[in-house]
Every structure is written in structure tokens, then in C-alpha cells.
Short mmCIF file of C-alpha atoms in Angstrom, two decimals:
data_model
loop_
_atom_site.label_atom_id
_atom_site.label_comp_id
_atom_site.label_asym_id
_atom_site.label_seq_id
_atom_site.Cartn_x
_atom_site.Cartn_y
_atom_site.Cartn_z
CA MET F 1 0.00 0.00 0.00
CA ILE F 2 1.26 3.45 -0.89
CA GLU F 3 1.39 5.75 2.12
CA ALA F 4 2.59 8.97 0.47
CA VAL F 5 3.22 10.35 -3.01
CA TYR F 6 6.08 12.78 -3.60
CA TYR F 7 6.47 14.84 -6.76
CA THR F 8 8.84 17.32 -8.36
CA SER F 9 9.70 18.75 -11.75
CA LEU F 10 12.82 18.75 -13.93
CA ASN F 11 13.71 20.57 -17.13
CA PHE F 12 15.76 19.06 -19.94
CA SER F 13 16.23 20.67 -23.32
CA THR F 14 12.71 21.40 -24.60
CA MET F 15 11.08 19.08 -22.06
CA LYS F 16 9.62 19.65 -18.66
CA LEU F 17 9.28 16.38 -16.74
CA LEU F 18 7.06 15.93 -13.74
CA ILE F 19 7.77 12.83 -11.69
CA ALA F 20 6.06 11.17 -8.75
CA SER F 21 7.29 8.47 -6.42
CA SER F 22 6.48 6.61 -3.25
CA SER F 23 8.50 4.49 -0.85
CA LYS F 24 7.95 1.63 -3.36
CA GLY F 25 9.62 3.43 -6.28
CA LEU F 26 8.99 5.75 -9.19
CA LEU F 27 5.27 5.89 -10.02
CA LEU F 28 4.75 8.34 -12.83
CA ILE F 29 6.52 10.52 -15.41
CA GLU F 30 4.61 13.14 -17.38
CA PHE F 31 5.86 15.49 -20.09
CA ASN F 32 5.16 19.21 -20.32
CA LYS F 33 2.20 19.40 -17.95
CA GLU F 34 1.55 22.28 -15.61
CA GLN F 35 2.19 21.44 -11.97
CA GLU F 36 -1.46 21.99 -11.00
CA GLU F 37 -2.62 19.60 -13.72
CA PHE F 38 -0.07 17.01 -12.57
CA VAL F 39 -1.19 17.30 -8.94
CA GLU F 40 -4.80 16.75 -10.03
CA LEU F 41 -3.71 13.68 -11.99
CA LEU F 42 -1.98 12.34 -8.87
CA LYS F 43 -5.11 12.98 -6.80
CA ASP F 44 -7.14 11.02 -9.37
CA HIS F 45 -4.70 8.10 -9.20
CA PHE F 46 -4.35 8.20 -5.41
CA PRO F 47 -7.59 9.72 -4.07
CA SER F 48 -6.83 9.03 -0.41
CA LEU F 49 -3.47 10.84 -0.53
CA GLU F 50 -2.44 14.47 -0.79
CA PRO F 51 0.59 14.72 -3.11
CA ILE F 52 3.65 16.27 -1.44
CA LYS F 53 6.13 18.38 -3.38
CA ASP F 54 9.54 17.03 -2.33
CA ARG F 55 12.66 17.19 -4.48
CA GLU F 56 14.79 15.39 -1.89
CA LYS F 57 12.53 12.29 -1.87
CA ASN F 58 12.95 12.13 -5.65
CA LEU F 59 16.69 12.73 -5.76
CA GLN F 60 17.71 9.25 -6.97
CA TYR F 61 15.27 9.56 -9.89
CA ILE F 62 16.38 13.12 -10.66
CA ASN F 63 20.04 12.09 -10.66
CA GLN F 64 19.59 9.10 -12.98
CA LEU F 65 17.26 10.96 -15.37
CA THR F 66 19.77 13.83 -15.48
CA GLU F 67 22.55 11.35 -16.32
CA TYR F 68 20.35 9.90 -19.08
CA PHE F 69 19.79 13.34 -20.62
CA GLN F 70 23.52 14.06 -20.38
CA GLY F 71 24.21 10.85 -22.33
CA LYS F 72 25.93 9.25 -19.32
CA ARG F 73 23.29 6.62 -18.46
CA LYS F 74 21.77 3.90 -20.62
CA GLU F 75 19.87 1.93 -17.97
CA PHE F 76 18.03 2.89 -14.81
CA THR F 77 18.67 1.09 -11.53
CA PHE F 78 16.14 2.74 -9.23
CA PRO F 79 12.99 0.92 -8.07
CA ILE F 80 9.76 1.40 -10.00
CA SER F 81 6.17 0.77 -9.03
CA LEU F 82 3.88 -0.04 -11.96
CA THR F 83 0.42 -1.52 -11.96
CA GLY F 84 -1.36 -2.83 -15.02
CA THR F 85 -3.06 -5.83 -16.52
CA ALA F 86 -1.13 -9.05 -17.10
CA PHE F 87 -0.91 -8.19 -20.80
CA GLN F 88 0.32 -4.64 -20.15
CA THR F 89 2.94 -5.91 -17.73
CA LYS F 90 4.15 -8.45 -20.29
CA VAL F 91 4.46 -5.72 -22.93
CA TRP F 92 6.25 -3.34 -20.53
CA LYS F 93 8.76 -6.04 -19.60
CA GLU F 94 9.48 -6.57 -23.28
CA LEU F 95 9.85 -2.83 -23.86
CA ALA F 96 12.44 -2.77 -21.08
CA ASN F 97 14.48 -5.27 -23.13
CA ILE F 98 14.88 -2.88 -26.08
CA PRO F 99 18.49 -1.69 -25.75
CA TYR F 100 19.50 1.96 -25.56
CA GLY F 101 20.06 3.26 -29.07
CA LYS F 102 17.91 0.57 -30.73
CA THR F 103 14.30 0.43 -31.85
CA ALA F 104 11.67 -2.27 -32.31
CA SER F 105 8.35 -2.21 -34.14
CA TYR F 106 4.96 -2.86 -32.60
CA ARG F 107 4.98 -6.08 -34.62
CA ASP F 108 8.37 -7.07 -33.14
CA ILE F 109 7.03 -6.61 -29.61
CA ALA F 110 3.85 -8.57 -30.40
CA GLU F 111 5.96 -11.44 -31.77
CA ARG F 112 8.33 -11.37 -28.80
CA ILE F 113 5.43 -11.82 -26.38
CA ASP F 114 4.13 -14.73 -28.48
CA ASN F 115 1.06 -12.85 -29.65
CA PRO F 116 1.92 -11.81 -33.23
CA LYS F 117 -1.53 -10.44 -34.05
CA ALA F 118 -1.60 -8.15 -31.01
CA MET F 119 0.11 -5.13 -32.60
CA ARG F 120 -2.75 -2.76 -31.75
CA ALA F 121 -2.98 -4.15 -28.22
CA VAL F 122 0.78 -3.59 -27.85
CA GLY F 123 0.17 0.02 -28.90
CA MET F 124 -2.56 0.38 -26.29
CA ALA F 125 -0.29 -1.06 -23.59
CA ASN F 126 2.39 1.39 -24.71
CA ASN F 127 -0.13 4.19 -24.27
CA LYS F 128 -0.78 3.10 -20.67
CA ASN F 129 2.91 3.13 -19.74
CA LYS F 130 3.23 5.54 -16.82
CA LEU F 131 7.03 5.55 -16.89
CA PRO F 132 8.13 6.70 -20.34
CA ILE F 133 11.92 6.90 -20.75
CA VAL F 134 12.39 4.33 -17.95
CA ILE F 135 10.15 1.80 -19.71
CA PRO F 136 11.37 2.96 -23.13
CA CYS F 137 8.20 3.11 -25.20
CA HIS F 138 9.85 5.86 -27.27
CA ARG F 139 11.94 3.09 -28.86
CA VAL F 140 8.86 1.48 -30.43
CA ILE F 141 8.20 2.53 -34.01
CA GLY F 142 5.98 1.51 -36.89
CA VAL F 143 6.94 -1.48 -39.03
CA ASN F 144 7.81 1.02 -41.78
CA ASN F 145 10.25 2.78 -39.40
CA ARG F 146 7.85 5.70 -38.93
CA LEU F 147 7.52 7.45 -35.59
CA ILE F 148 3.97 6.84 -34.45
CA GLY F 149 2.05 6.95 -31.20
CA TYR F 150 3.80 8.68 -28.33
CA GLY F 151 1.94 10.14 -25.37
CA GLY F 152 4.44 12.96 -24.94
CA GLY F 153 4.19 13.89 -28.62
CA LEU F 154 6.24 12.81 -31.62
CA HIS F 155 8.65 15.73 -31.18
CA ILE F 156 9.64 14.34 -27.77
CA LYS F 157 9.91 10.80 -29.14
CA GLU F 158 12.21 12.12 -31.85
CA GLU F 159 14.29 14.07 -29.34
CA LEU F 160 14.72 10.98 -27.12
CA LEU F 161 15.69 8.77 -30.06
CA LYS F 162 18.22 11.34 -31.28
CA LEU F 163 19.64 11.60 -27.76
CA GLU F 164 20.28 7.85 -27.97
CA GLY F 165 22.10 8.24 -31.28
CA ILE F 166 19.28 7.11 -33.56
CA ASN F 167 19.01 8.99 -36.85
CA VAL F 168 15.55 10.41 -37.48
CA LYS F 169 14.43 12.43 -40.48
CA ASP F 170 10.89 13.44 -41.47
CA ASP F 171 9.40 11.37 -38.61
CA LYS F 172 11.19 8.24 -39.78
CA VAL F 173 14.14 6.26 -38.38
CA ILE F 174 16.81 6.09 -41.08
#
């Protein structure tokens, strides 16, 4: 059971990240939201708790995300706390296996979880990922190498892929 939710914000390049955590680990990352909107989102997710703004409680997440944006970190080692359906969890675990600097298609992910016809369902699970960057859904692209479907917006997906050394031009991995 989560007893308290702590949040803070970070700025990287053209992105503002809002993050939330508990004693169990990182709970949520959102892009470019206003703080008030983020707090309301947290209240919706955790109605019995009042979110607490606390940079110190989020320091391990801040430090590792900062290292990622500086190009010094390729994997995250902090604890995470995700809840989802069995299918979503299976997809998220497979997303976590996509290496830094590499991409996979929705079809690839569907095949890797032994459900080759579930490309749309994989996309829906991607959409429910509450920890983008950490669970690297930005590395999932269309079978034609096109950038499609990213909750933070395709411009952020492109920026993250470029940060990882992936060449992108005209919304397509080249």
C-alpha cells in the first residue's frame, strides 16, 4: 500500500518532466504538464493521498534521469512501481528489453510476447505506460520505421531517439 506520493519537476532541453514516487519506487513521469494539472492527476490516481512536493525524496530519480539526458546513463537502476493488466505488464517487460540506441516495431514486440496479431494491443499497452523513458516506449516505431504513437508527442519521441544516437528524419528512423 502506498502511504505517500512525492512529486517534483525537472527541465531538460525542450522538455519539462514531472515525476512522482512513493517508498515503493517511481510511479509516474509526465511530459510538459503544468504542476497543478499534474497534482490533479496524482489525486485522481491516489484519491486518499495528498501529493507532497519534495525534491529530496525524488533525488535518486532526478540524478539518474539527469545522467540519461547528459548521455551518461543507458539503464536505470532505481525501483519502480507499476500496476497494469497481465498483458500490459508483459508488454512493458518486453519494452524494457529494447536496448538503448535501438528500436523495435509494434509487430516485433507482439511477436516477442508470443502474440503476433496483437500489434494494436501492444500500442494500447504502450499508451498506458506511466514511466516513459524508464520503460522505453519511445523506442517502439511503426513497421515502416515511422515514428507513431507517443503520449508525450512525436517531437519528444524524436528528441529521445536522437539523444540515444538514432538517426531520425521526417518522422522516420533512417
